[in-house]
mmCIF file of C-alpha atoms and ligand atoms in Angstrom:
data_model
loop_
_atom_site.group_PDB
_atom_site.id
_atom_site.type_symbol
_atom_site.label_atom_id
_atom_site.label_comp_id
_atom_site.label_asym_id
_atom_site.label_seq_id
_atom_site.Cartn_x
_atom_site.Cartn_y
_atom_site.Cartn_z
ATOM 1 C CA MET A 3 111.639 148.528 26.232
ATOM 2 C CA ASN A 4 111.986 151.551 24.001
ATOM 3 C CA ILE A 5 110.296 154.906 23.803
ATOM 4 C CA ASN A 6 111.412 156.900 20.772
ATOM 5 C CA GLY A 7 114.345 154.498 20.442
ATOM 6 C CA LYS A 8 115.567 155.003 24.026
ATOM 7 C CA ALA A 9 115.425 152.135 26.550
ATOM 8 C CA TYR A 10 113.362 152.818 29.677
ATOM 9 C CA HIS A 11 112.181 151.065 32.787
ATOM 10 C CA THR A 12 108.864 152.195 34.275
ATOM 11 C CA ILE A 13 110.393 153.106 37.686
ATOM 12 C CA TRP A 14 113.817 154.108 39.017
ATOM 13 C CA VAL A 15 115.546 156.134 41.747
ATOM 14 C CA LYS A 16 116.592 159.526 40.337
ATOM 15 C CA GLU A 17 120.316 159.749 39.695
ATOM 16 C CA GLY A 18 122.005 161.943 42.312
ATOM 17 C CA GLU A 19 118.720 162.349 44.266
ATOM 18 C CA PRO A 20 118.244 159.224 46.393
ATOM 19 C CA ASP A 21 115.056 160.598 47.981
ATOM 20 C CA THR A 22 113.233 160.845 44.644
ATOM 21 C CA VAL A 23 111.670 157.863 42.893
ATOM 22 C CA GLN A 24 110.672 158.514 39.288
ATOM 23 C CA VAL A 25 107.957 156.860 37.203
ATOM 24 C CA ILE A 26 106.454 157.362 33.764
ATOM 25 C CA ASP A 27 103.114 159.167 34.227
ATOM 26 C CA GLN A 28 100.717 156.760 32.503
ATOM 27 C CA ARG A 29 97.773 159.163 32.738
ATOM 28 C CA VAL A 30 99.028 161.238 29.829
ATOM 29 C CA LEU A 31 100.381 158.486 27.580
ATOM 30 C CA PRO A 32 100.375 158.147 24.602
ATOM 31 C CA HIS A 33 100.177 161.889 24.050
ATOM 32 C CA GLN A 34 102.983 163.055 26.324
ATOM 33 C CA LEU A 35 105.993 161.444 27.954
ATOM 34 C CA VAL A 36 106.038 162.935 31.452
ATOM 35 C CA ILE A 37 108.343 161.720 34.228
ATOM 36 C CA HIS A 38 106.612 161.975 37.603
ATOM 37 C CA ASP A 39 108.535 162.412 40.884
ATOM 38 C CA ILE A 40 107.523 160.513 44.039
ATOM 39 C CA ASN A 41 109.064 161.893 47.240
ATOM 40 C CA SER A 42 107.080 160.285 50.048
ATOM 41 C CA PRO A 43 105.154 157.078 50.799
ATOM 42 C CA GLU A 44 101.921 159.083 50.629
ATOM 43 C CA GLU A 45 102.811 160.181 47.099
ATOM 44 C CA ALA A 46 103.561 156.546 46.234
ATOM 45 C CA ALA A 47 100.070 155.559 47.447
ATOM 46 C CA VAL A 48 98.478 158.353 45.386
ATOM 47 C CA ALA A 49 100.514 157.322 42.310
ATOM 48 C CA ILE A 50 98.979 153.842 42.699
ATOM 49 C CA SER A 51 95.389 154.890 43.494
ATOM 50 C CA ASP A 52 95.276 157.620 40.799
ATOM 51 C CA MET A 53 96.799 155.210 38.278
ATOM 52 C CA ILE A 54 99.869 157.304 37.514
ATOM 53 C CA VAL A 55 101.310 153.797 37.676
ATOM 54 C CA ARG A 56 99.137 150.728 37.200
ATOM 55 C CA GLY A 57 99.369 147.036 36.364
ATOM 56 C CA ALA A 58 99.808 144.459 39.100
ATOM 57 C CA PRO A 59 103.616 144.012 39.008
ATOM 58 C CA LEU A 60 104.406 147.735 38.755
ATOM 59 C CA ILE A 61 102.017 148.543 41.604
ATOM 60 C CA GLY A 62 103.988 146.104 43.794
ATOM 61 C CA VAL A 63 107.364 147.589 42.863
ATOM 62 C CA THR A 64 106.056 151.128 43.475
ATOM 63 C CA ALA A 65 104.836 150.158 46.946
ATOM 64 C CA ALA A 66 108.267 148.671 47.742
ATOM 65 C CA TYR A 67 109.927 151.983 46.840
ATOM 66 C CA GLY A 68 107.222 153.754 48.876
ATOM 67 C CA LEU A 69 108.447 151.875 51.951
ATOM 68 C CA TYR A 70 112.016 152.900 51.117
ATOM 69 C CA LEU A 71 110.910 156.568 51.045
ATOM 70 C CA ALA A 72 109.155 156.007 54.371
ATOM 71 C CA CYS A 73 112.402 154.723 55.923
ATOM 72 C CA LEU A 74 114.282 157.820 54.762
ATOM 73 C CA ARG A 75 111.796 159.970 56.706
ATOM 74 C CA ASN A 76 111.145 157.889 59.817
ATOM 75 C CA ALA A 77 112.063 154.206 60.069
ATOM 76 C CA ASP A 78 110.265 153.627 63.374
ATOM 77 C CA SER A 79 108.362 150.302 63.380
ATOM 78 C CA ASP A 80 104.916 151.709 64.291
ATOM 79 C CA GLU A 81 105.199 154.396 61.609
ATOM 80 C CA LEU A 82 106.242 151.795 59.012
ATOM 81 C CA LYS A 83 103.330 149.520 59.943
ATOM 82 C CA GLU A 84 100.870 152.389 59.356
ATOM 83 C CA ILE A 85 102.434 153.202 56.023
ATOM 84 C CA ALA A 86 102.371 149.548 54.999
ATOM 85 C CA SER A 87 98.584 149.480 55.644
ATOM 86 C CA MET A 88 98.072 152.714 53.706
ATOM 87 C CA LEU A 89 100.008 151.350 50.713
ATOM 88 C CA LYS A 90 98.142 148.032 50.788
ATOM 89 C CA GLU A 91 94.800 149.850 50.758
ATOM 90 C CA SER A 92 95.649 151.993 47.734
ATOM 91 C CA ARG A 93 94.229 149.348 45.314
ATOM 92 C CA PRO A 94 92.531 146.132 46.440
ATOM 93 C CA THR A 95 92.570 143.597 43.590
ATOM 94 C CA ALA A 96 96.201 143.186 42.511
ATOM 95 C CA VAL A 97 97.814 140.901 45.082
ATOM 96 C CA ASN A 98 101.374 141.877 44.081
ATOM 97 C CA LEU A 99 100.861 145.018 46.150
ATOM 98 C CA ALA A 100 100.368 143.195 49.468
ATOM 99 C CA TRP A 101 103.015 140.640 48.466
ATOM 100 C CA ALA A 102 105.681 143.333 47.900
ATOM 101 C CA VAL A 103 104.744 145.296 51.032
ATOM 102 C CA ASP A 104 104.865 142.154 53.225
ATOM 103 C CA LEU A 105 108.189 141.089 51.733
ATOM 104 C CA VAL A 106 109.870 144.434 52.422
ATOM 105 C CA MET A 107 108.237 144.838 55.864
ATOM 106 C CA ASP A 108 109.420 141.402 56.912
ATOM 107 C CA LYS A 109 113.005 142.428 56.184
ATOM 108 C CA LEU A 110 112.654 145.875 57.799
ATOM 109 C CA LEU A 111 111.166 144.688 61.074
ATOM 110 C CA ASN A 112 114.149 142.343 61.471
ATOM 111 C CA THR A 113 116.688 145.121 60.819
ATOM 112 C CA PRO A 114 118.050 147.750 63.260
ATOM 113 C CA ILE A 115 116.418 151.153 62.626
ATOM 114 C CA ASP A 116 119.564 152.907 61.368
ATOM 115 C CA GLN A 117 120.076 150.290 58.654
ATOM 116 C CA ARG A 118 116.465 150.246 57.453
ATOM 117 C CA PRO A 119 116.785 152.832 54.625
ATOM 118 C CA SER A 120 119.561 150.899 52.884
ATOM 119 C CA VAL A 121 117.855 147.524 53.488
ATOM 120 C CA ALA A 122 114.583 148.899 52.055
ATOM 121 C CA LEU A 123 116.356 150.239 48.979
ATOM 122 C CA THR A 124 118.131 146.928 48.372
ATOM 123 C CA ALA A 125 114.828 145.051 48.790
ATOM 124 C CA ALA A 126 112.959 147.351 46.377
ATOM 125 C CA ASP A 127 115.796 147.199 43.818
ATOM 126 C CA ARG A 128 115.736 143.422 44.103
ATOM 127 C CA ILE A 129 111.971 143.149 43.569
ATOM 128 C CA LYS A 130 112.416 145.375 40.512
ATOM 129 C CA ALA A 131 115.301 143.317 39.096
ATOM 130 C CA GLU A 132 113.465 140.044 39.725
ATOM 131 C CA ASP A 133 110.361 141.372 37.995
ATOM 132 C CA ILE A 134 112.397 142.100 34.871
ATOM 133 C CA GLU A 135 113.865 138.590 34.819
ATOM 134 C CA ILE A 136 110.524 136.916 35.588
ATOM 135 C CA CYS A 137 108.811 138.792 32.754
ATOM 136 C CA ARG A 138 111.655 137.870 30.386
ATOM 137 C CA MET A 139 111.184 134.203 31.305
ATOM 138 C CA ILE A 140 107.389 134.419 30.804
ATOM 139 C CA GLY A 141 108.288 135.477 27.269
ATOM 140 C CA VAL A 142 110.693 132.585 26.798
ATOM 141 C CA HIS A 143 107.947 130.071 27.699
ATOM 142 C CA GLY A 144 105.111 131.917 25.932
ATOM 143 C CA LEU A 145 107.194 132.127 22.758
ATOM 144 C CA GLU A 146 107.040 128.325 22.461
ATOM 145 C CA LEU A 147 103.222 128.482 22.232
ATOM 146 C CA ILE A 148 103.353 131.081 19.460
ATOM 147 C CA LYS A 149 106.122 129.146 17.684
ATOM 148 C CA LYS A 150 103.978 126.011 17.688
ATOM 149 C CA LEU A 151 100.986 127.864 16.254
ATOM 150 C CA TYR A 152 103.218 129.330 13.531
ATOM 151 C CA GLU A 153 104.674 125.921 12.630
ATOM 152 C CA GLU A 154 101.102 124.696 12.086
ATOM 153 C CA LYS A 155 99.676 127.760 10.351
ATOM 154 C CA LYS A 156 102.768 129.078 8.540
ATOM 155 C CA GLU A 157 101.124 132.497 8.309
ATOM 156 C CA THR A 158 100.863 135.545 10.532
ATOM 157 C CA ILE A 159 99.742 134.644 14.061
ATOM 158 C CA ASN A 160 96.922 136.865 15.319
ATOM 159 C CA ILE A 161 97.041 137.444 19.063
ATOM 160 C CA LEU A 162 94.260 139.183 20.989
ATOM 161 C CA THR A 163 95.016 140.947 24.260
ATOM 162 C CA HIS A 164 92.909 142.892 26.744
ATOM 163 C CA CYS A 165 93.856 145.943 28.833
ATOM 164 C CA ASN A 166 97.585 146.597 29.192
ATOM 165 C CA ALA A 167 99.642 143.709 30.472
ATOM 166 C CA GLY A 168 102.630 145.161 28.689
ATOM 167 C CA TRP A 169 105.979 146.473 29.857
ATOM 168 C CA LEU A 170 104.231 149.616 31.129
ATOM 169 C CA ALA A 171 102.337 147.426 33.615
ATOM 170 C CA THR A 172 105.583 145.854 34.839
ATOM 171 C CA VAL A 173 109.158 147.141 34.897
ATOM 172 C CA ASP A 174 110.167 145.791 31.487
ATOM 173 C CA TRP A 175 108.950 143.200 28.902
ATOM 174 C CA GLY A 176 105.406 142.928 30.329
ATOM 175 C CA THR A 177 103.603 139.674 31.045
ATOM 176 C CA ALA A 178 101.163 139.101 28.150
ATOM 177 C CA THR A 179 103.399 141.125 25.808
ATOM 178 C CA SER A 180 106.663 139.386 26.652
ATOM 179 C CA PRO A 181 105.889 136.360 24.397
ATOM 180 C CA ILE A 182 104.751 138.842 21.730
ATOM 181 C CA TYR A 183 108.010 140.831 21.846
ATOM 182 C CA GLN A 184 110.079 137.667 21.880
ATOM 183 C CA ALA A 185 108.126 136.157 18.959
ATOM 184 C CA ALA A 186 108.804 139.330 16.968
ATOM 185 C CA GLN A 187 112.509 139.100 17.863
ATOM 186 C CA ALA A 188 112.486 135.459 16.718
ATOM 187 C CA GLY A 189 111.191 136.568 13.326
ATOM 188 C CA ILE A 190 107.692 135.074 13.655
ATOM 189 C CA PRO A 191 105.134 137.199 11.802
ATOM 190 C CA ILE A 192 102.573 138.369 14.361
ATOM 191 C CA HIS A 193 99.706 140.807 14.549
ATOM 192 C CA VAL A 194 98.008 141.935 17.770
ATOM 193 C CA TRP A 195 94.324 142.796 18.226
ATOM 194 C CA VAL A 196 94.246 145.439 20.967
ATOM 195 C CA ASP A 197 91.014 145.762 22.994
ATOM 196 C CA GLU A 198 90.543 149.448 23.822
ATOM 197 C CA THR A 199 89.474 148.453 27.399
ATOM 198 C CA ARG A 200 86.907 150.922 28.640
ATOM 199 C CA PRO A 201 86.538 152.767 30.915
ATOM 200 C CA ARG A 202 90.158 153.955 31.157
ATOM 201 C CA ASN A 203 91.260 152.683 27.771
ATOM 202 C CA GLN A 204 94.551 151.115 28.826
ATOM 203 C CA GLY A 205 94.505 149.165 25.539
ATOM 204 C CA ALA A 206 94.013 152.204 23.318
ATOM 205 C CA ASN A 207 96.349 154.426 25.302
ATOM 206 C CA LEU A 208 99.071 152.097 26.536
ATOM 207 C CA THR A 209 99.137 148.749 24.701
ATOM 208 C CA ALA A 210 98.777 150.417 21.300
ATOM 209 C CA TYR A 211 101.503 152.908 22.282
ATOM 210 C CA GLU A 212 104.017 150.346 23.417
ATOM 211 C CA LEU A 213 103.403 148.029 20.438
ATOM 212 C CA LEU A 214 103.783 150.979 18.074
ATOM 213 C CA GLN A 215 107.021 152.004 19.802
ATOM 214 C CA GLN A 216 108.408 148.458 19.417
ATOM 215 C CA GLY A 217 107.262 148.213 15.774
ATOM 216 C CA ILE A 218 104.756 145.362 16.356
ATOM 217 C CA PRO A 219 101.870 145.232 13.826
ATOM 218 C CA HIS A 220 98.612 145.781 15.701
ATOM 219 C CA THR A 221 95.019 146.946 15.292
ATOM 220 C CA LEU A 222 92.860 148.678 17.879
ATOM 221 C CA ILE A 223 89.337 147.283 18.338
ATOM 222 C CA VAL A 224 86.422 148.173 20.588
ATOM 223 C CA ASP A 225 85.949 145.819 23.502
ATOM 224 C CA ASN A 226 83.033 143.921 21.972
ATOM 225 C CA THR A 227 84.802 142.983 18.715
ATOM 226 C CA GLY A 228 86.758 139.944 19.953
ATOM 227 C CA GLY A 229 83.870 137.447 19.690
ATOM 228 C CA HIS A 230 83.176 138.393 16.069
ATOM 229 C CA LEU A 231 86.862 138.050 15.145
ATOM 230 C CA MET A 232 87.039 134.638 16.807
ATOM 231 C CA GLN A 233 83.939 133.406 14.926
ATOM 232 C CA HIS A 234 85.702 134.310 11.668
ATOM 233 C CA GLY A 235 89.021 132.608 12.453
ATOM 234 C CA MET A 236 90.819 135.914 12.891
ATOM 235 C CA VAL A 237 92.273 135.165 16.338
ATOM 236 C CA ASP A 238 94.807 132.350 16.803
ATOM 237 C CA ILE A 239 95.442 132.845 20.509
ATOM 238 C CA VAL A 240 94.339 135.143 23.342
ATOM 239 C CA ILE A 241 96.981 136.172 25.886
ATOM 240 C CA VAL A 242 96.012 138.375 28.837
ATOM 241 C CA GLY A 243 97.578 139.354 32.163
ATOM 242 C CA THR A 244 96.170 138.968 35.662
ATOM 243 C CA ASP A 245 95.968 140.903 38.901
ATOM 244 C CA ARG A 246 95.384 137.886 41.126
ATOM 245 C CA THR A 247 95.341 134.162 40.393
ATOM 246 C CA THR A 248 94.035 131.733 42.983
ATOM 247 C CA ALA A 249 95.625 128.429 44.015
ATOM 248 C CA GLN A 250 93.057 126.593 41.840
ATOM 249 C CA GLY A 251 93.844 128.745 38.778
ATOM 250 C CA ASP A 252 90.940 131.241 38.715
ATOM 251 C CA VAL A 253 92.116 134.548 37.321
ATOM 252 C CA ALA A 254 91.092 138.131 38.116
ATOM 253 C CA ASN A 255 91.917 140.585 35.370
ATOM 254 C CA LYS A 256 90.578 143.811 33.903
ATOM 255 C CA ILE A 257 86.798 143.874 33.474
ATOM 256 C CA GLY A 258 85.789 142.154 30.230
ATOM 257 C CA THR A 259 88.427 139.422 30.355
ATOM 258 C CA TYR A 260 85.804 136.818 31.326
ATOM 259 C CA LEU A 261 83.705 137.586 28.243
ATOM 260 C CA LYS A 262 86.777 137.111 26.028
ATOM 261 C CA ALA A 263 87.397 133.746 27.678
ATOM 262 C CA LEU A 264 83.774 132.677 27.029
ATOM 263 C CA ALA A 265 84.039 133.668 23.370
ATOM 264 C CA ALA A 266 87.390 131.883 23.082
ATOM 265 C CA LYS A 267 85.925 128.682 24.575
ATOM 266 C CA ASP A 268 82.956 128.796 22.179
ATOM 267 C CA ASN A 269 85.276 129.164 19.198
ATOM 268 C CA ASN A 270 88.085 126.777 20.251
ATOM 269 C CA VAL A 271 90.579 129.615 20.441
ATOM 270 C CA PRO A 272 93.344 128.968 23.012
ATOM 271 C CA PHE A 273 93.056 131.382 25.950
ATOM 272 C CA TYR A 274 96.259 131.855 27.974
ATOM 273 C CA VAL A 275 97.038 133.990 31.017
ATOM 274 C CA ALA A 276 100.589 135.242 31.628
ATOM 275 C CA LEU A 277 101.676 135.849 35.215
ATOM 276 C CA PRO A 278 104.603 136.199 37.589
ATOM 277 C CA SER A 279 104.483 134.075 40.746
ATOM 278 C CA SER A 280 103.901 137.254 42.794
ATOM 279 C CA THR A 281 100.392 137.363 41.271
ATOM 280 C CA ILE A 282 99.402 133.979 42.698
ATOM 281 C CA ASP A 283 97.383 134.234 45.902
ATOM 282 C CA TRP A 284 97.980 130.830 47.480
ATOM 283 C CA THR A 285 95.503 131.638 50.276
ATOM 284 C CA LEU A 286 92.475 131.736 47.945
ATOM 285 C CA ASN A 287 90.723 129.065 45.880
ATOM 286 C CA ASP A 288 87.373 130.212 44.511
ATOM 287 C CA GLY A 289 88.215 133.449 42.705
ATOM 288 C CA ILE A 290 84.605 134.451 42.021
ATOM 289 C CA LYS A 291 83.698 134.294 45.698
ATOM 290 C CA GLU A 292 86.988 135.322 47.264
ATOM 291 C CA ILE A 293 88.846 137.894 45.154
ATOM 292 C CA PRO A 294 87.973 141.482 46.153
ATOM 293 C CA ILE A 295 86.916 143.435 43.072
ATOM 294 C CA GLU A 296 87.829 147.116 43.008
ATOM 295 C CA GLN A 297 84.976 149.509 42.279
ATOM 296 C CA ARG A 298 86.157 152.845 40.948
ATOM 297 C CA SER A 299 84.431 156.185 40.456
ATOM 298 C CA GLU A 300 81.287 156.528 38.319
ATOM 299 C CA GLU A 301 82.987 159.364 36.481
ATOM 300 C CA GLU A 302 85.307 156.952 34.644
ATOM 301 C CA VAL A 303 82.170 155.479 32.997
ATOM 302 C CA THR A 304 80.025 158.583 32.521
ATOM 303 C CA SER A 305 82.931 160.521 30.955
ATOM 304 C CA ILE A 306 85.789 159.845 28.621
ATOM 305 C CA SER A 307 89.231 161.440 28.621
ATOM 306 C CA GLY A 308 91.292 162.225 25.568
ATOM 307 C CA TRP A 309 93.790 164.612 24.030
ATOM 308 C CA SER A 310 92.473 167.844 22.611
ATOM 309 C CA GLU A 311 94.032 171.242 22.021
ATOM 310 C CA GLY A 312 97.343 170.196 23.542
ATOM 311 C CA LYS A 313 96.001 168.799 26.798
ATOM 312 C CA MET A 314 94.032 165.950 28.358
ATOM 313 C CA GLN A 315 90.330 166.840 28.379
ATOM 314 C CA LYS A 316 87.363 165.054 29.852
ATOM 315 C CA VAL A 317 83.951 165.038 28.144
ATOM 316 C CA ARG A 318 80.659 163.698 29.463
ATOM 317 C CA LEU A 319 79.016 160.751 27.661
ATOM 318 C CA SER A 320 75.788 160.064 29.561
ATOM 319 C CA PRO A 321 72.932 162.230 30.853
ATOM 320 C CA LEU A 322 73.541 164.018 34.139
ATOM 321 C CA GLY A 323 71.716 162.002 36.774
ATOM 322 C CA THR A 324 72.228 158.562 35.190
ATOM 323 C CA PRO A 325 74.072 156.445 37.737
ATOM 324 C CA ALA A 326 76.968 154.240 36.618
ATOM 325 C CA ALA A 327 78.673 151.156 38.037
ATOM 326 C CA ASN A 328 82.410 150.764 37.573
ATOM 327 C CA TYR A 329 83.693 147.294 38.430
ATOM 328 C CA GLY A 330 87.403 147.324 37.668
ATOM 329 C CA PHE A 331 87.981 143.585 37.296
ATOM 330 C CA ASP A 332 86.226 140.271 36.723
ATOM 331 C CA VAL A 333 87.155 136.679 37.415
ATOM 332 C CA THR A 334 87.687 134.073 34.707
ATOM 333 C CA PRO A 335 87.211 130.580 36.135
ATOM 334 C CA ALA A 336 90.037 128.098 35.557
ATOM 335 C CA ARG A 337 87.836 125.863 33.372
ATOM 336 C CA LEU A 338 87.878 128.527 30.621
ATOM 337 C CA ILE A 339 91.687 128.910 30.642
ATOM 338 C CA SER A 340 93.881 126.825 28.301
ATOM 339 C CA GLY A 341 96.975 127.400 30.397
ATOM 340 C CA LEU A 342 98.977 129.716 32.633
ATOM 341 C CA ILE A 343 102.268 131.093 31.283
ATOM 342 C CA THR A 344 104.637 131.613 34.212
ATOM 343 C CA ASP A 345 108.346 132.264 34.554
ATOM 344 C CA ARG A 346 108.799 128.566 35.387
ATOM 345 C CA GLY A 347 106.892 127.247 32.375
ATOM 346 C CA VAL A 348 103.334 126.762 31.105
ATOM 347 C CA CYS A 349 100.895 124.795 33.251
ATOM 348 C CA ALA A 350 97.231 123.882 33.452
ATOM 349 C CA ALA A 351 95.029 126.380 35.279
ATOM 350 C CA SER A 352 94.456 124.072 38.224
ATOM 351 C CA LYS A 353 95.808 123.319 41.675
ATOM 352 C CA GLU A 354 97.796 120.369 40.265
ATOM 353 C CA GLY A 355 99.139 122.452 37.389
ATOM 354 C CA LEU A 356 100.336 125.260 39.648
ATOM 355 C CA LEU A 357 101.792 122.921 42.271
ATOM 356 C CA GLY A 358 103.666 121.102 39.501
ATOM 357 C CA LEU A 359 105.575 124.326 38.856
ATOM 358 C CA TYR A 360 105.651 125.560 42.460
ATOM 359 C CA PRO A 361 106.072 122.327 44.515
ATOM 360 C CA GLU A 362 107.342 124.340 47.484
ATOM 361 C CA ARG A 363 103.744 125.581 47.930
ATOM 362 C CA ALA A 364 102.319 122.076 48.435
HETATM 363 O O1 MRU B 414 93.513 148.760 36.386
HETATM 364 P P1 MRU B 414 94.851 148.388 35.835
HETATM 365 O O2 MRU B 414 95.235 149.171 34.621
HETATM 366 O O3 MRU B 414 95.946 148.380 36.886
HETATM 367 O O4 MRU B 414 94.640 146.878 35.371
HETATM 368 C C1 MRU B 414 95.714 146.181 34.800
HETATM 369 C C2 MRU B 414 95.377 144.838 34.344
HETATM 370 O O5 MRU B 414 94.262 144.361 34.469
HETATM 371 C C3 MRU B 414 96.493 144.029 33.796
HETATM 372 O O6 MRU B 414 96.053 143.190 32.772
HETATM 373 C C4 MRU B 414 97.077 143.210 34.944
HETATM 374 O O7 MRU B 414 97.476 144.047 35.990
HETATM 375 C C5 MRU B 414 98.234 142.411 34.512
HETATM 376 S S1 MRU B 414 99.632 143.459 34.347
HETATM 377 C C6 MRU B 414 100.970 142.664 33.820
#
C-alpha cells in the first residue's frame, strides 16, 4: 500500500545489508515516517513487545526474520531454541507469533548448521510473501459481501472497524481493510467509521492514516460511538481483525471488539471477522476460557501520547495513585459473529464452518 504515493511493505531486509531488517516504526505514525533497523533477535523481540511493529500477522513475520538474524550470529540448535522461546514470549495473545516461530524452527532443526542462515531467510521471505497473497485473497472474498450490500442499498456502504487490522498490521493489504481497499478499487462507494481504540489509539493513529493515504472516505469516532451509530442505521457492516481464532470460531481481538459485536447483534448489523489461517489456533475451543489475554502497563491507560511541539509527548489523564487495568484483548464468542472472512472464502464461525474451508484439519 502507499505512503505519500510510494508503495511500501511493513518489513523488508535492507538492500545491500543482509544483517539488517527494516520496519516502519508504528509508534510515531501518523506524525512521522521513521524506518527502524533491527539487527538482532533481541531487537526483534523488543520491536514486538514495544509495539514498534504490531498486528498479529506482522508480529509473526517479524519473529521469522528475528530467527534469521539469530542464525547469522550463531545457528547452534540450543541457542536457536532459547531465542525461539524469547520471541514467543514477546506478546502472548496473537497466535501467528508462535505459528511463525514453530514453522521456521522446524525447518532449521532439520538443516545442517552452515545452511541455516539461508534456509531461515528463505522461510521468512516465504511467510512474508504468503501473508501478502493471503491478505489479498481475504479482500477478494470480503469484497463479495460489500458488493452484495451495495446491490441491495445502492448507496454508500458504511463499514465500522476497530483497532488497526490494516496493511500496517500485516505486510500489505491488511485483513479487515483488504475488502475495503478492494471495494474502493471496484468503484463501490464506501465510508469507514474508525474506532479510535484506546488505550494506544491504533484506530486514530494507524487506521485513519492508512485510509487517508489510500484516499478512502472515513470518520474517526470514540470507542463508545458504534452502538449509537448502529441504532440509527449508520453502519451497514462491521469488519474487524483477530489475534487468535479458536477451532469453534471464538475470536480474540483488541479490547472492545466484544462490545461492538453485542451492539451489532442487537441492531441486526452483520459482524464479520477477517483472518489468515495462521491466526486459527486449532488446539483451542473455548476462547473465553482458553485464550491468554495480554495485560499491558497501567501507564497506557493513565496517560495518553500524542504529537506536540514536533515530538511525541505523553500527558497524564488520571490522578496519581489511581490504579488502572489494561487488558489488551477480549474474546467475542462465535454466536455473535456473522461469518469469518478467510483467504479460502467466507464461512460460519463454527467448527463445521472452519472445517469446511480447512478439511485437512479434521
Ligand atoms: O495490540 P495490537 O495493535 O497488536 O492489536 C492488533 C489487533 O487487535 C488487530 O485487530 C489484530 O491483530 C488483527 S491484525 C490484522
